[in-house]
Amino acid sequence: MSHLHRNLGRVYPSFAGCIFLALGIVTLIQPEIMSYYAIGLDQPSARVAMRAMIGGGEIGIGVVLILGGRINLSSRQLSLTAAAIFICVGLSRVAAVFMEGADLLAVQPLREALIEILLGGIGLWAARGLEHDQL
């Protein structure tokens, strides 16, 4: 089990990075994908902002997670970084649902939050598998 745990720890940052990179590229190319969340992108300035902040931000996170080893970030550090991002986004989504007082509309956001928190939990578990290698 320890071997599997260590291998997951080494693969997880690239896996998480690919998720962020893919989401970022899609948002950069097609910012209207965010209209799923009822975000109005009818003005060029709104599309530019969405492409830059969401698309560019996710691309940046993905690049760091995938290539971070080349700048001497350990797999453990990268796994913890990805886990923190996923968990914070998921918990923020849950908090936002309650802040908005959403009822029936909350099903999809809560499903997304569960996936984000699960991905973050996997990252924490992956990082734990590397803790002895990195001490």
PDB file of C-alpha atoms in Angstrom:
ATOM      1  CA  MET A   1       0.000   0.000   0.000  1.00  0.00           C
ATOM      2  CA  SER A   2       2.871   2.360   0.770  1.00  0.00           C
ATOM      3  CA  HIS A   3       4.202   1.981  -2.797  1.00  0.00           C
ATOM      4  CA  LEU A   4       0.785   2.901  -4.238  1.00  0.00           C
ATOM      5  CA  HIS A   5       0.559   5.835  -1.851  1.00  0.00           C
ATOM      6  CA  ARG A   6       3.979   7.174  -2.926  1.00  0.00           C
ATOM      7  CA  ASN A   7       3.170   6.732  -6.613  1.00  0.00           C
ATOM      8  CA  LEU A   8      -0.087   8.635  -6.213  1.00  0.00           C
ATOM      9  CA  GLY A   9       1.864  11.391  -4.498  1.00  0.00           C
ATOM     10  CA  ARG A  10       4.169  11.683  -7.480  1.00  0.00           C
ATOM     11  CA  VAL A  11       1.376  11.592 -10.085  1.00  0.00           C
ATOM     12  CA  TYR A  12      -1.225  13.732  -8.304  1.00  0.00           C
ATOM     13  CA  PRO A  13       0.357  17.162  -9.005  1.00  0.00           C
ATOM     14  CA  SER A  14       0.429  16.496 -12.752  1.00  0.00           C
ATOM     15  CA  PHE A  15      -3.111  15.095 -12.673  1.00  0.00           C
ATOM     16  CA  ALA A  16      -4.410  18.143 -10.803  1.00  0.00           C
ATOM     17  CA  GLY A  17      -2.348  20.403 -13.060  1.00  0.00           C
ATOM     18  CA  CYS A  18      -3.935  18.873 -16.150  1.00  0.00           C
ATOM     19  CA  ILE A  19      -7.403  19.557 -14.720  1.00  0.00           C
ATOM     20  CA  PHE A  20      -6.561  23.219 -14.109  1.00  0.00           C
ATOM     21  CA  LEU A  21      -4.777  23.559 -17.443  1.00  0.00           C
ATOM     22  CA  ALA A  22      -7.703  22.065 -19.378  1.00  0.00           C
ATOM     23  CA  LEU A  23     -10.270  24.237 -17.596  1.00  0.00           C
ATOM     24  CA  GLY A  24      -8.127  27.311 -18.130  1.00  0.00           C
ATOM     25  CA  ILE A  25      -7.590  26.668 -21.833  1.00  0.00           C
ATOM     26  CA  VAL A  26     -11.302  26.063 -22.389  1.00  0.00           C
ATOM     27  CA  THR A  27     -12.180  29.287 -20.552  1.00  0.00           C
ATOM     28  CA  LEU A  28      -9.503  31.222 -22.445  1.00  0.00           C
ATOM     29  CA  ILE A  29     -10.761  29.998 -25.813  1.00  0.00           C
ATOM     30  CA  GLN A  30     -14.488  29.933 -25.027  1.00  0.00           C
ATOM     31  CA  PRO A  31     -15.280  32.194 -22.057  1.00  0.00           C
ATOM     32  CA  GLU A  32     -18.988  31.723 -22.762  1.00  0.00           C
ATOM     33  CA  ILE A  33     -18.647  28.373 -20.988  1.00  0.00           C
ATOM     34  CA  MET A  34     -19.065  30.437 -17.816  1.00  0.00           C
ATOM     35  CA  SER A  35     -22.581  31.372 -18.918  1.00  0.00           C
ATOM     36  CA  TYR A  36     -23.463  28.008 -17.374  1.00  0.00           C
ATOM     37  CA  TYR A  37     -23.219  29.948 -14.112  1.00  0.00           C
ATOM     38  CA  ALA A  38     -25.421  32.758 -15.484  1.00  0.00           C
ATOM     39  CA  ILE A  39     -22.444  35.080 -15.792  1.00  0.00           C
ATOM     40  CA  GLY A  40     -23.215  37.727 -18.381  1.00  0.00           C
ATOM     41  CA  LEU A  41     -20.489  37.951 -20.991  1.00  0.00           C
ATOM     42  CA  ASP A  42     -22.252  40.245 -23.441  1.00  0.00           C
ATOM     43  CA  GLN A  43     -19.493  42.885 -23.362  1.00  0.00           C
ATOM     44  CA  PRO A  44     -15.970  42.407 -24.787  1.00  0.00           C
ATOM     45  CA  SER A  45     -14.483  43.706 -21.515  1.00  0.00           C
ATOM     46  CA  ALA A  46     -16.326  40.964 -19.580  1.00  0.00           C
ATOM     47  CA  ARG A  47     -14.980  38.273 -21.929  1.00  0.00           C
ATOM     48  CA  VAL A  48     -11.453  39.688 -21.650  1.00  0.00           C
ATOM     49  CA  ALA A  49     -11.672  39.688 -17.847  1.00  0.00           C
ATOM     50  CA  MET A  50     -13.034  36.126 -17.770  1.00  0.00           C
ATOM     51  CA  ARG A  51     -10.333  34.909 -20.137  1.00  0.00           C
ATOM     52  CA  ALA A  52      -7.612  36.619 -18.118  1.00  0.00           C
ATOM     53  CA  MET A  53      -8.667  36.036 -14.527  1.00  0.00           C
ATOM     54  CA  ILE A  54     -10.273  32.622 -14.733  1.00  0.00           C
ATOM     55  CA  GLY A  55      -8.654  31.153 -17.842  1.00  0.00           C
ATOM     56  CA  GLY A  56      -5.215  32.629 -17.210  1.00  0.00           C
ATOM     57  CA  GLY A  57      -5.333  31.904 -13.509  1.00  0.00           C
ATOM     58  CA  GLU A  58      -6.201  28.250 -14.047  1.00  0.00           C
ATOM     59  CA  ILE A  59      -3.537  27.933 -16.758  1.00  0.00           C
ATOM     60  CA  GLY A  60      -0.979  29.411 -14.349  1.00  0.00           C
ATOM     61  CA  ILE A  61      -1.930  27.013 -11.574  1.00  0.00           C
ATOM     62  CA  GLY A  62      -1.798  24.092 -14.016  1.00  0.00           C
ATOM     63  CA  VAL A  63       1.641  25.051 -15.342  1.00  0.00           C
ATOM     64  CA  VAL A  64       3.070  25.362 -11.816  1.00  0.00           C
ATOM     65  CA  LEU A  65       1.623  21.995 -10.784  1.00  0.00           C
ATOM     66  CA  ILE A  66       2.876  20.237 -13.916  1.00  0.00           C
ATOM     67  CA  LEU A  67       6.297  21.881 -14.168  1.00  0.00           C
ATOM     68  CA  GLY A  68       6.942  22.798 -10.533  1.00  0.00           C
ATOM     69  CA  GLY A  69       9.478  20.021 -10.144  1.00  0.00           C
ATOM     70  CA  ARG A  70      11.719  21.851 -12.608  1.00  0.00           C
ATOM     71  CA  ILE A  71      11.962  24.769 -10.194  1.00  0.00           C
ATOM     72  CA  ASN A  72      12.722  22.480  -7.255  1.00  0.00           C
ATOM     73  CA  LEU A  73       9.237  22.215  -5.797  1.00  0.00           C
ATOM     74  CA  SER A  74       8.761  18.756  -4.342  1.00  0.00           C
ATOM     75  CA  SER A  75       5.879  16.497  -5.256  1.00  0.00           C
ATOM     76  CA  ARG A  76       4.701  16.884  -1.677  1.00  0.00           C
ATOM     77  CA  GLN A  77       4.674  20.683  -1.919  1.00  0.00           C
ATOM     78  CA  LEU A  78       2.836  20.535  -5.237  1.00  0.00           C
ATOM     79  CA  SER A  79       0.290  18.033  -3.909  1.00  0.00           C
ATOM     80  CA  LEU A  80      -0.375  20.221  -0.871  1.00  0.00           C
ATOM     81  CA  THR A  81      -0.747  23.286  -3.089  1.00  0.00           C
ATOM     82  CA  ALA A  82      -3.252  21.578  -5.379  1.00  0.00           C
ATOM     83  CA  ALA A  83      -5.116  20.122  -2.399  1.00  0.00           C
ATOM     84  CA  ALA A  84      -5.364  23.539  -0.738  1.00  0.00           C
ATOM     85  CA  ILE A  85      -6.724  25.121  -3.926  1.00  0.00           C
ATOM     86  CA  PHE A  86      -9.321  22.399  -4.495  1.00  0.00           C
ATOM     87  CA  ILE A  87     -10.451  22.371  -0.858  1.00  0.00           C
ATOM     88  CA  CYS A  88     -10.641  26.172  -0.599  1.00  0.00           C
ATOM     89  CA  VAL A  89     -12.649  26.436  -3.822  1.00  0.00           C
ATOM     90  CA  GLY A  90     -14.984  23.653  -2.683  1.00  0.00           C
ATOM     91  CA  LEU A  91     -15.517  25.092   0.788  1.00  0.00           C
ATOM     92  CA  SER A  92     -16.006  28.577  -0.655  1.00  0.00           C
ATOM     93  CA  ARG A  93     -18.631  27.165  -2.996  1.00  0.00           C
ATOM     94  CA  VAL A  94     -20.464  25.572  -0.046  1.00  0.00           C
ATOM     95  CA  ALA A  95     -20.265  28.824   1.931  1.00  0.00           C
ATOM     96  CA  ALA A  96     -21.529  30.782  -1.080  1.00  0.00           C
ATOM     97  CA  VAL A  97     -24.530  28.467  -1.477  1.00  0.00           C
ATOM     98  CA  PHE A  98     -25.512  29.123   2.130  1.00  0.00           C
ATOM     99  CA  MET A  99     -24.803  32.852   1.833  1.00  0.00           C
ATOM    100  CA  GLU A 100     -27.100  33.008  -1.184  1.00  0.00           C
ATOM    101  CA  GLY A 101     -29.783  31.014   0.600  1.00  0.00           C
ATOM    102  CA  ALA A 102     -30.024  28.749  -2.438  1.00  0.00           C
ATOM    103  CA  ASP A 103     -32.428  25.824  -2.216  1.00  0.00           C
ATOM    104  CA  LEU A 104     -33.189  23.840  -5.350  1.00  0.00           C
ATOM    105  CA  LEU A 105     -30.426  25.582  -7.272  1.00  0.00           C
ATOM    106  CA  ALA A 106     -27.889  24.403  -4.706  1.00  0.00           C
ATOM    107  CA  VAL A 107     -27.777  20.804  -5.941  1.00  0.00           C
ATOM    108  CA  GLN A 108     -25.309  21.434  -8.780  1.00  0.00           C
ATOM    109  CA  PRO A 109     -22.998  23.756  -6.804  1.00  0.00           C
ATOM    110  CA  LEU A 110     -22.927  21.305  -3.912  1.00  0.00           C
ATOM    111  CA  ARG A 111     -22.104  18.473  -6.312  1.00  0.00           C
ATOM    112  CA  GLU A 112     -19.229  20.535  -7.716  1.00  0.00           C
ATOM    113  CA  ALA A 113     -18.063  21.374  -4.188  1.00  0.00           C
ATOM    114  CA  LEU A 114     -18.076  17.699  -3.254  1.00  0.00           C
ATOM    115  CA  ILE A 115     -15.885  16.872  -6.261  1.00  0.00           C
ATOM    116  CA  GLU A 116     -13.487  19.726  -5.435  1.00  0.00           C
ATOM    117  CA  ILE A 117     -13.223  18.715  -1.790  1.00  0.00           C
ATOM    118  CA  LEU A 118     -12.739  15.073  -2.798  1.00  0.00           C
ATOM    119  CA  LEU A 119      -9.940  16.024  -5.221  1.00  0.00           C
ATOM    120  CA  GLY A 120      -8.378  18.086  -2.428  1.00  0.00           C
ATOM    121  CA  GLY A 121      -8.652  15.195  -0.007  1.00  0.00           C
ATOM    122  CA  ILE A 122      -6.907  12.916  -2.497  1.00  0.00           C
ATOM    123  CA  GLY A 123      -4.155  15.522  -2.719  1.00  0.00           C
ATOM    124  CA  LEU A 124      -3.734  15.588   1.060  1.00  0.00           C
ATOM    125  CA  TRP A 125      -3.591  11.802   1.124  1.00  0.00           C
ATOM    126  CA  ALA A 126      -1.065  11.819  -1.745  1.00  0.00           C
ATOM    127  CA  ALA A 127       1.119  14.356   0.074  1.00  0.00           C
ATOM    128  CA  ARG A 128       1.010  12.253   3.224  1.00  0.00           C
ATOM    129  CA  GLY A 129       2.379   9.322   1.240  1.00  0.00           C
ATOM    130  CA  LEU A 130       5.427  11.439   0.398  1.00  0.00           C
ATOM    131  CA  GLU A 131       6.131  12.876   3.829  1.00  0.00           C
ATOM    132  CA  HIS A 132       8.758  10.274   4.723  1.00  0.00           C
ATOM    133  CA  ASP A 133      10.503  10.666   1.365  1.00  0.00           C
ATOM    134  CA  GLN A 134      10.811  14.441   1.796  1.00  0.00           C
ATOM    135  CA  LEU A 135      12.018  14.660   5.397  1.00  0.00           C
TER     136      LEU A 135
END
